[in-house]
mmCIF file of the C-alpha atoms, coordinates in Angstrom:
data_MODEL
# 
_entry.id   MODEL 
# 
loop_
_atom_site.group_PDB 
_atom_site.id 
_atom_site.type_symbol 
_atom_site.label_atom_id 
_atom_site.label_alt_id 
_atom_site.label_comp_id 
_atom_site.label_asym_id 
_atom_site.label_entity_id 
_atom_site.label_seq_id 
_atom_site.pdbx_PDB_ins_code 
_atom_site.Cartn_x 
_atom_site.Cartn_y 
_atom_site.Cartn_z 
_atom_site.occupancy 
_atom_site.B_iso_or_equiv 
_atom_site.pdbx_formal_charge 
_atom_site.auth_seq_id 
_atom_site.auth_comp_id 
_atom_site.auth_asym_id 
_atom_site.auth_atom_id 
_atom_site.pdbx_PDB_model_num 
ATOM 1  C CA . MET A 1 1  ? 1.924   -17.367 -23.575 1.00 0.00 ? 1  MET A CA 1 
ATOM 2  C CA . PHE A 1 2  ? 3.714   -14.977 -21.389 1.00 0.00 ? 2  PHE A CA 1 
ATOM 3  C CA . PHE A 1 3  ? 1.215   -12.183 -22.131 1.00 0.00 ? 3  PHE A CA 1 
ATOM 4  C CA . ILE A 1 4  ? -1.754  -14.561 -21.550 1.00 0.00 ? 4  ILE A CA 1 
ATOM 5  C CA . LEU A 1 5  ? -0.323  -15.265 -18.021 1.00 0.00 ? 5  LEU A CA 1 
ATOM 6  C CA . TYR A 1 6  ? 0.253   -11.684 -17.457 1.00 0.00 ? 6  TYR A CA 1 
ATOM 7  C CA . TYR A 1 7  ? -3.357  -10.522 -18.214 1.00 0.00 ? 7  TYR A CA 1 
ATOM 8  C CA . ILE A 1 8  ? -4.665  -13.136 -16.042 1.00 0.00 ? 8  ILE A CA 1 
ATOM 9  C CA . VAL A 1 9  ? -2.764  -12.261 -13.198 1.00 0.00 ? 9  VAL A CA 1 
ATOM 10 C CA . ALA A 1 10 ? -3.399  -8.639  -13.851 1.00 0.00 ? 10 ALA A CA 1 
ATOM 11 C CA . ILE A 1 11 ? -7.078  -9.216  -13.958 1.00 0.00 ? 11 ILE A CA 1 
ATOM 12 C CA . THR A 1 12 ? -7.088  -11.374 -10.912 1.00 0.00 ? 12 THR A CA 1 
ATOM 13 C CA . VAL A 1 13 ? -5.102  -8.688  -8.774  1.00 0.00 ? 13 VAL A CA 1 
ATOM 14 C CA . LEU A 1 14 ? -7.543  -5.852  -10.015 1.00 0.00 ? 14 LEU A CA 1 
ATOM 15 C CA . VAL A 1 15 ? -10.501 -7.740  -8.820  1.00 0.00 ? 15 VAL A CA 1 
ATOM 16 C CA . LEU A 1 16 ? -8.991  -8.381  -5.663  1.00 0.00 ? 16 LEU A CA 1 
ATOM 17 C CA . HIS A 1 17 ? -7.891  -4.823  -5.412  1.00 0.00 ? 17 HIS A CA 1 
ATOM 18 C CA . PHE A 1 18 ? -11.512 -3.364  -6.204  1.00 0.00 ? 18 PHE A CA 1 
ATOM 19 C CA . THR A 1 19 ? -13.267 -5.857  -3.901  1.00 0.00 ? 19 THR A CA 1 
ATOM 20 C CA . GLY A 1 20 ? -11.066 -4.859  -0.966  1.00 0.00 ? 20 GLY A CA 1 
ATOM 21 C CA . ILE A 1 21 ? -9.438  -8.330  -0.180  1.00 0.00 ? 21 ILE A CA 1 
ATOM 22 C CA . LEU A 1 22 ? -5.941  -6.932  -0.808  1.00 0.00 ? 22 LEU A CA 1 
ATOM 23 C CA . ALA A 1 23 ? -6.394  -3.944  1.826   1.00 0.00 ? 23 ALA A CA 1 
ATOM 24 C CA . ARG A 1 24 ? -7.791  -6.477  4.289   1.00 0.00 ? 24 ARG A CA 1 
ATOM 25 C CA . TYR A 1 25 ? -4.509  -8.631  3.985   1.00 0.00 ? 25 TYR A CA 1 
ATOM 26 C CA . ASN A 1 26 ? -2.388  -5.657  3.606   1.00 0.00 ? 26 ASN A CA 1 
ATOM 27 C CA . LEU A 1 27 ? -1.202  -6.584  0.127   1.00 0.00 ? 27 LEU A CA 1 
ATOM 28 C CA . GLU A 1 28 ? -1.871  -3.512  -1.669  1.00 0.00 ? 28 GLU A CA 1 
ATOM 29 C CA . TRP A 1 29 ? 1.885   -3.458  -2.759  1.00 0.00 ? 29 TRP A CA 1 
ATOM 30 C CA . ILE A 1 30 ? 1.107   -6.092  -5.384  1.00 0.00 ? 30 ILE A CA 1 
ATOM 31 C CA . VAL A 1 31 ? -0.951  -3.300  -7.262  1.00 0.00 ? 31 VAL A CA 1 
ATOM 32 C CA . LEU A 1 32 ? 2.269   -1.179  -7.216  1.00 0.00 ? 32 LEU A CA 1 
ATOM 33 C CA . VAL A 1 33 ? 4.570   -4.250  -8.437  1.00 0.00 ? 33 VAL A CA 1 
ATOM 34 C CA . LEU A 1 34 ? 1.968   -4.974  -11.244 1.00 0.00 ? 34 LEU A CA 1 
ATOM 35 C CA . ALA A 1 35 ? 1.925   -1.285  -12.225 1.00 0.00 ? 35 ALA A CA 1 
ATOM 36 C CA . VAL A 1 36 ? 5.735   -1.165  -12.393 1.00 0.00 ? 36 VAL A CA 1 
ATOM 37 C CA . THR A 1 37 ? 5.838   -4.299  -14.606 1.00 0.00 ? 37 THR A CA 1 
ATOM 38 C CA . VAL A 1 38 ? 3.546   -2.838  -17.119 1.00 0.00 ? 38 VAL A CA 1 
ATOM 39 C CA . PHE A 1 39 ? 6.249   -0.508  -18.635 1.00 0.00 ? 39 PHE A CA 1 
ATOM 40 C CA . PRO A 1 40 ? 8.733   -3.261  -19.628 1.00 0.00 ? 40 PRO A CA 1 
ATOM 41 C CA . ALA A 1 41 ? 5.742   -5.268  -21.122 1.00 0.00 ? 41 ALA A CA 1 
ATOM 42 C CA . VAL A 1 42 ? 4.935   -2.211  -23.100 1.00 0.00 ? 42 VAL A CA 1 
ATOM 43 C CA . ILE A 1 43 ? 8.488   -1.644  -24.157 1.00 0.00 ? 43 ILE A CA 1 
ATOM 44 C CA . TYR A 1 44 ? 9.025   -5.041  -25.329 1.00 0.00 ? 44 TYR A CA 1 
ATOM 45 C CA . LEU A 1 45 ? 6.030   -4.914  -27.577 1.00 0.00 ? 45 LEU A CA 1 
# 
């Protein structure tokens, strides 16, 4: 269940990043936070 929610959030953040919405509202740091959270998820698997 956690992985499904994680992927939904990740896809949403990527779509918002590539459409420029995150840059418009100065929220690009969310992409960096998402990138940092990938490593524990991969190690957990």
